[in-house]
XYZ file of C-alpha atoms in Angstrom:
121
model
C 0.000 0.000 0.000
C 1.542 3.271 -1.146
C 1.149 6.254 1.116
C 1.503 9.813 -0.118
C 1.786 12.566 2.472
C 1.743 16.150 1.264
C 2.898 19.039 3.439
C 4.074 22.630 3.305
C 0.861 24.415 2.452
C -0.305 27.550 4.191
C -1.553 31.062 3.746
C 0.549 33.565 1.848
C 0.048 36.933 0.220
C 0.088 37.348 -3.532
C 3.657 37.455 -4.811
C 4.896 35.214 -2.034
C 6.419 31.741 -2.115
C 5.822 28.312 -0.640
C 7.566 24.977 -0.941
C 5.463 21.844 -0.885
C 6.741 18.366 -0.101
C 5.337 14.937 -0.865
C 6.746 11.933 0.954
C 6.020 8.533 -0.587
C 6.346 5.129 0.999
C 5.448 1.576 0.106
C 6.851 1.385 -3.414
C 10.122 1.814 -5.236
C 9.713 5.566 -5.545
C 12.479 6.130 -8.014
C 10.903 4.018 -10.757
C 7.980 6.333 -11.427
C 7.329 9.782 -12.693
C 5.749 11.954 -10.008
C 3.196 14.668 -10.510
C 1.588 17.515 -8.628
C -2.078 18.323 -9.065
C -4.437 20.817 -7.477
C -8.131 21.233 -6.873
C -9.695 24.604 -6.223
C -13.095 24.897 -4.518
C -15.866 23.936 -6.905
C -13.461 22.911 -9.649
C -12.056 19.672 -10.995
C -8.573 18.481 -10.118
C -6.030 19.854 -12.577
C -2.503 18.991 -13.554
C 0.261 21.251 -12.237
C 3.639 19.655 -12.930
C 5.399 16.334 -13.475
C 8.962 15.114 -13.125
C 10.483 12.010 -14.706
C 11.741 9.151 -12.551
C 15.331 10.306 -12.901
C 14.529 13.949 -12.315
C 16.044 14.862 -15.646
C 12.848 16.021 -17.307
C 10.024 18.237 -16.127
C 6.780 19.478 -17.633
C 4.379 22.153 -16.368
C 0.838 23.271 -16.824
C 0.511 26.556 -18.668
C -0.873 28.394 -15.651
C 2.240 27.741 -13.520
C 5.005 27.676 -16.113
C 7.851 30.000 -15.142
C 6.648 30.333 -11.547
C 6.678 26.783 -10.152
C 9.551 24.298 -10.065
C 9.201 20.576 -9.432
C 12.115 18.514 -8.113
C 12.710 15.190 -6.408
C 15.107 13.458 -4.064
C 14.999 9.715 -4.727
C 17.133 9.011 -1.672
C 14.427 10.574 0.495
C 11.455 9.304 -1.535
C 10.244 12.881 -1.710
C 9.064 15.206 -4.453
C 8.919 18.974 -4.037
C 7.061 21.873 -5.584
C 8.636 25.303 -5.225
C 5.969 27.908 -5.870
C 6.998 31.510 -6.490
C 5.071 34.625 -7.513
C 1.900 33.105 -6.138
C -1.445 34.429 -7.310
C -4.886 34.230 -5.706
C -5.917 31.816 -8.474
C -3.296 29.365 -7.177
C -5.474 28.829 -4.112
C -6.278 25.106 -3.978
C -5.582 21.831 -2.259
C -2.393 20.407 -3.758
C -1.868 16.680 -4.222
C 0.934 14.484 -5.502
C 0.785 11.085 -7.148
C 2.890 8.555 -8.993
C 2.209 8.454 -12.711
C 2.158 5.480 -15.072
C 4.079 7.402 -17.724
C 5.884 10.657 -18.360
C 4.727 13.315 -18.936
C 1.009 12.595 -18.709
C 0.294 9.087 -17.417
C -2.510 7.890 -15.157
C -2.317 8.366 -11.416
C -1.256 5.093 -9.820
C -2.004 5.545 -6.151
C -4.816 6.529 -3.857
C -4.901 10.275 -3.371
C -3.591 11.584 -0.074
C -5.099 14.312 2.080
C -3.380 17.038 0.141
C -2.080 20.307 1.503
C -4.044 23.543 1.343
C -2.509 26.627 -0.230
C -4.343 29.911 0.226
C -3.121 33.033 -1.567
C -4.632 36.322 -0.521
C -4.653 39.443 -2.666
């Protein structure tokens, strides 16, 4: 059973930064691409960013390109999302998941609790 635990969310003013973490356990973490997703109130879950299993390739959604950076540490079974220049429209619950393929595979694991990011104007 794979467990995904997201952390690092919080409340920040527009223009600020946050760094999210996702710790994975229960599977060989380094063999899968990892993605970040988000779900704003009343909206469907959307893709944010993905990183290949090696960390050598990344791909971003248009709304975050140039502001967010995804990275991973396979020794710590952790994937990160550095979020800069945050906007109120980035407000959402952020989730991570393993993906069946890079850059846009299916989510492989049960979704975790997520971490809430609130950006005030």
